[in-house]
PDB file of C-alpha atoms and ligand atoms in Angstrom:
ATOM      1  CA  MET Q   4      21.812  11.564   8.430  1.00 50.00           C
ATOM      2  CA  LYS Q   5      18.229  12.701   8.245  1.00 50.00           C
ATOM      3  CA  SER Q   6      17.285  15.314   5.662  1.00 52.00           C
ATOM      4  CA  GLU Q   7      14.643  17.811   6.736  1.00 53.00           C
ATOM      5  CA  LYS Q   8      12.482  16.763   4.135  1.00 56.00           C
ATOM      6  CA  LEU Q   9      12.490  13.235   5.546  1.00 54.00           C
ATOM      7  CA  ARG Q  10      11.321  14.639   8.883  1.00 54.00           C
ATOM      8  CA  ILE Q  11       7.907  13.143   9.872  1.00 49.00           C
ATOM      9  CA  THR Q  12       5.417  15.423  11.101  1.00 58.00           C
ATOM     10  CA  SER Q  13       3.042  14.136  13.984  1.00 85.00           C
ATOM     11  CA  GLN Q  14      -0.110  14.155  11.655  1.00 91.00           C
ATOM     12  CA  ARG Q  15       1.987  11.827   9.274  1.00 93.00           C
ATOM     13  CA  ASP Q  16       3.057   9.752  12.171  1.00 94.00           C
ATOM     14  CA  VAL Q  17      -0.501   9.078  13.065  1.00 95.00           C
ATOM     15  CA  ILE Q  18      -1.360   8.044   9.657  1.00 97.00           C
ATOM     16  CA  LEU Q  19       1.180   5.956   9.074  1.00 97.00           C
ATOM     17  CA  ASP Q  20       1.078   4.342  12.392  1.00 96.00           C
ATOM     18  CA  GLU Q  21      -2.484   3.521  11.596  1.00 97.00           C
ATOM     19  CA  LEU Q  22      -1.542   2.270   8.129  1.00 98.00           C
ATOM     20  CA  ARG Q  23       1.187  -0.084   9.658  1.00 97.00           C
ATOM     21  CA  SER Q  24      -1.438  -1.333  12.136  1.00 97.00           C
ATOM     22  CA  VAL Q  25      -3.656  -2.794   9.648  1.00 97.00           C
ATOM     23  CA  LYS Q  26      -3.116  -5.736   6.859  1.00 94.00           C
ATOM     24  CA  THR Q  27      -6.086  -4.688   4.825  1.00 94.00           C
ATOM     25  CA  HIS Q  28      -4.298  -2.400   2.278  1.00 95.00           C
ATOM     26  CA  PRO Q  29      -7.001   0.313   2.872  1.00 95.00           C
ATOM     27  CA  THR Q  30      -7.936   2.959   0.324  1.00 94.00           C
ATOM     28  CA  ALA Q  31      -7.343   6.737   1.421  1.00 95.00           C
ATOM     29  CA  ASP Q  32     -11.242   6.831   2.433  1.00 95.00           C
ATOM     30  CA  GLU Q  33     -10.831   3.570   4.538  1.00 96.00           C
ATOM     31  CA  LEU Q  34      -7.705   4.864   6.085  1.00 97.00           C
ATOM     32  CA  TYR Q  35      -9.376   8.387   6.784  1.00 98.00           C
ATOM     33  CA  GLU Q  36     -12.128   6.683   8.818  1.00 97.00           C
ATOM     34  CA  GLN Q  37      -9.435   4.979  10.816  1.00 97.00           C
ATOM     35  CA  VAL Q  38      -7.411   8.125  11.217  1.00 97.00           C
ATOM     36  CA  ARG Q  39     -10.213  10.176  12.190  1.00 96.00           C
ATOM     37  CA  ARG Q  40     -10.575   8.318  15.458  1.00 95.00           C
ATOM     38  CA  ARG Q  41      -7.395   9.826  16.594  1.00 94.00           C
ATOM     39  CA  LEU Q  42      -7.394  12.966  14.720  1.00 94.00           C
ATOM     40  CA  PRO Q  43     -11.028  13.986  14.495  1.00 94.00           C
ATOM     41  CA  ARG Q  44     -10.028  17.385  12.508  1.00 94.00           C
ATOM     42  CA  VAL Q  45      -7.838  15.623  10.010  1.00 95.00           C
ATOM     43  CA  SER Q  46      -9.488  16.114   6.625  1.00 97.00           C
ATOM     44  CA  LEU Q  47      -9.619  13.240   3.679  1.00 97.00           C
ATOM     45  CA  ALA Q  48      -7.201  15.591   1.291  1.00 97.00           C
ATOM     46  CA  THR Q  49      -4.610  15.682   3.993  1.00 96.00           C
ATOM     47  CA  VAL Q  50      -4.536  11.857   4.644  1.00 97.00           C
ATOM     48  CA  TYR Q  51      -4.817  11.318   0.856  1.00 96.00           C
ATOM     49  CA  ARG Q  52      -1.696  13.958   0.481  1.00 96.00           C
ATOM     50  CA  ASN Q  53       0.276  12.183   3.318  1.00 96.00           C
ATOM     51  CA  LEU Q  54      -0.398   8.730   1.679  1.00 97.00           C
ATOM     52  CA  GLU Q  55       1.028   9.902  -1.599  1.00 96.00           C
ATOM     53  CA  TRP Q  56       4.071  11.525   0.299  1.00 96.00           C
ATOM     54  CA  LEU Q  57       5.026   8.633   2.326  1.00 97.00           C
ATOM     55  CA  SER Q  58       4.805   6.420  -0.910  1.00 96.00           C
ATOM     56  CA  GLU Q  59       7.006   8.787  -2.678  1.00 96.00           C
ATOM     57  CA  GLN Q  60       9.583   8.583   0.449  1.00 96.00           C
ATOM     58  CA  GLY Q  61       9.369   4.915   0.359  1.00 95.00           C
ATOM     59  CA  LEU Q  62       7.970   4.598   3.764  1.00 96.00           C
ATOM     60  CA  ALA Q  63       4.452   3.144   2.395  1.00 97.00           C
ATOM     61  CA  GLN Q  64       3.477   1.351  -0.627  1.00 95.00           C
ATOM     62  CA  LYS Q  65       1.085   2.483  -3.167  1.00 93.00           C
ATOM     63  CA  ILE Q  66      -0.775  -0.712  -4.607  1.00 90.00           C
ATOM     64  CA  GLU Q  67      -2.304   0.188  -7.954  1.00 78.00           C
ATOM     65  CA  VAL Q  68      -4.646  -2.544  -8.632  1.00 70.00           C
ATOM     66  CA  GLY Q  69      -6.726  -3.503 -11.853  1.00 66.00           C
ATOM     67  CA  GLY Q  70      -8.395  -0.046 -12.505  1.00 58.00           C
ATOM     68  CA  ARG Q  71      -9.936   0.274  -8.960  1.00 68.00           C
ATOM     69  CA  GLN Q  72      -9.076   2.920  -6.159  1.00 80.00           C
ATOM     70  CA  LYS Q  73      -5.546   3.110  -5.125  1.00 90.00           C
ATOM     71  CA  ARG Q  74      -4.708   0.717  -1.850  1.00 94.00           C
ATOM     72  CA  PHE Q  75      -1.831   1.504   0.598  1.00 96.00           C
ATOM     73  CA  ASP Q  76       0.375  -0.790   2.355  1.00 97.00           C
ATOM     74  CA  GLY Q  77       2.674  -0.092   5.564  1.00 97.00           C
ATOM     75  CA  ASP Q  78       4.488  -3.015   4.981  1.00 96.00           C
ATOM     76  CA  ILE Q  79       7.276  -1.930   2.582  1.00 94.00           C
ATOM     77  CA  SER Q  80       8.996  -5.332   2.155  1.00 91.00           C
ATOM     78  CA  GLU Q  81       8.680  -6.747  -1.239  1.00 89.00           C
ATOM     79  CA  HIS Q  82       5.864  -9.167  -1.475  1.00 92.00           C
ATOM     80  CA  TYR Q  83       3.200 -10.241  -3.585  1.00 93.00           C
ATOM     81  CA  HIS Q  84      -0.516  -9.621  -3.492  1.00 93.00           C
ATOM     82  CA  VAL Q  85      -3.652 -11.366  -4.216  1.00 93.00           C
ATOM     83  CA  ARG Q  86      -6.729  -9.461  -4.940  1.00 91.00           C
ATOM     84  CA  CYS Q  87     -10.541 -10.649  -5.062  1.00 91.00           C
ATOM     85  CA  SER Q  88     -11.912  -9.923  -8.384  1.00 90.00           C
ATOM     86  CA  LYS Q  89     -15.486  -9.778  -6.612  1.00 91.00           C
ATOM     87  CA  CYS Q  90     -15.106  -7.642  -3.611  1.00 89.00           C
ATOM     88  CA  GLY Q  91     -11.817  -5.914  -4.375  1.00 87.00           C
ATOM     89  CA  ARG Q  92     -10.046  -6.931  -1.176  1.00 89.00           C
ATOM     90  CA  VAL Q  93      -6.212  -7.370  -1.245  1.00 92.00           C
ATOM     91  CA  ALA Q  94      -4.258  -9.747   0.705  1.00 94.00           C
ATOM     92  CA  ASP Q  95      -0.318 -10.579   1.154  1.00 95.00           C
ATOM     93  CA  VAL Q  96       0.793 -13.603  -0.429  1.00 94.00           C
ATOM     94  CA  GLU Q  97       3.024 -15.483   1.955  1.00 89.00           C
ATOM     95  CA  MET Q  98       5.815 -16.677  -0.609  1.00 89.00           C
ATOM     96  CA  ASP Q  99       9.460 -15.948  -1.536  1.00 88.00           C
ATOM     97  CA  MET Q 100      10.063 -13.436  -4.480  1.00 86.00           C
ATOM     98  CA  LEU Q 101      10.639 -15.055  -7.578  1.00 87.00           C
ATOM     99  CA  ASP Q 102      14.389 -15.505  -8.228  1.00 85.00           C
ATOM    100  CA  GLY Q 103      15.792 -14.493 -11.667  1.00 89.00           C
ATOM    101  CA  ILE Q 104      12.861 -12.910 -12.951  1.00 89.00           C
ATOM    102  CA  GLU Q 105      14.122  -9.694 -13.356  1.00 90.00           C
ATOM    103  CA  GLU Q 106      17.449 -11.025 -14.878  1.00 89.00           C
ATOM    104  CA  ARG Q 107      15.395 -12.571 -17.800  1.00 89.00           C
ATOM    105  CA  ILE Q 108      13.541  -9.470 -18.402  1.00 88.00           C
ATOM    106  CA  ALA Q 109      16.605  -7.148 -18.583  1.00 87.00           C
ATOM    107  CA  GLN Q 110      18.073  -9.788 -20.965  1.00 88.00           C
ATOM    108  CA  CYS Q 111      15.038 -10.164 -23.257  1.00 88.00           C
ATOM    109  CA  CYS Q 112      13.793  -6.193 -23.301  1.00 85.00           C
ATOM    110  CA  GLY Q 113      17.205  -4.605 -22.764  1.00 86.00           C
ATOM    111  CA  PHE Q 114      15.727  -2.549 -19.656  1.00 89.00           C
ATOM    112  CA  THR Q 115      17.322  -1.964 -16.576  1.00 90.00           C
ATOM    113  CA  VAL Q 116      15.114  -3.797 -14.133  1.00 89.00           C
ATOM    114  CA  THR Q 117      14.985  -2.192 -10.784  1.00 86.00           C
ATOM    115  CA  GLY Q 118      11.927  -4.314  -9.523  1.00 84.00           C
ATOM    116  CA  HIS Q 119       8.549  -6.058 -10.023  1.00 86.00           C
ATOM    117  CA  ARG Q 120       5.297  -6.570  -9.017  1.00 84.00           C
ATOM    118  CA  ILE Q 121       2.947  -9.389  -9.264  1.00 86.00           C
ATOM    119  CA  GLU Q 122      -0.931  -9.356  -8.680  1.00 86.00           C
ATOM    120  CA  PHE Q 123      -2.611 -12.277  -8.235  1.00 92.00           C
ATOM    121  CA  THR Q 124      -6.504 -12.424  -8.972  1.00 93.00           C
ATOM    122  CA  GLY Q 125      -9.150 -14.778  -7.684  1.00 94.00           C
ATOM    123  CA  LEU Q 126     -11.969 -14.980  -5.022  1.00 95.00           C
ATOM    124  CA  CYS Q 127     -11.297 -14.418  -1.544  1.00 95.00           C
ATOM    125  CA  PRO Q 128     -12.566 -17.173   1.123  1.00 95.00           C
ATOM    126  CA  ALA Q 129     -15.700 -15.052   1.894  1.00 95.00           C
ATOM    127  CA  CYS Q 130     -16.654 -14.518  -1.724  1.00 96.00           C
ATOM    128  CA  SER Q 131     -16.068 -18.139  -2.856  1.00 93.00           C
ATOM    129  CA  ASN Q 132     -18.228 -19.386   0.190  1.00 86.00           C
ATOM    130  CA  GLY Q 133     -21.015 -17.146  -1.716  1.00 69.00           C
ATOM    131  CA  SER Q 134     -21.381 -15.149   1.826  1.00 59.00           C
ATOM    132  CA  ALA Q 135     -21.141 -11.379   1.789  1.00 53.00           C
ATOM    133  CA  CYS Q 136     -17.871  -9.714   2.807  1.00 49.00           C
TER     134      CYS Q 136
HETATM  135 ZN1   ZN D   5     -14.051 -11.367  -2.026  1.00 94.24          ZN
HETATM  136 MN1   MN D   6       0.847  -6.161   1.140  1.00 94.24          MN
END
């Protein structure tokens, strides 16, 4: 049963659709530029507010990467990310989630662990080749 709160408006639909169409983990500003092509009158504030809402509802993932602008991911499956420390770009890591890690944290810290995030850092292919990206 869908609650009233979870009903997606058409504007939100477009924003989520655009977010899901890219693998780049865009910032709100980047997604705004993209969404504007379909919704010329949309404001950055609307895109931002909807991204926050979609994240709260579990329909998108908010990636808070090392002190920079928040990025968003339309892929809500559990997966790890790798961030380029030079240009800030974020890519998916194609590997299985580490097994047993949450149980170990629960044992050592007494927390009820509900999930984990691991962010790898390094240089993306473009940055390690010394070319601009
Ligand atoms: Zn880079
Ligand atoms: Mn991702």
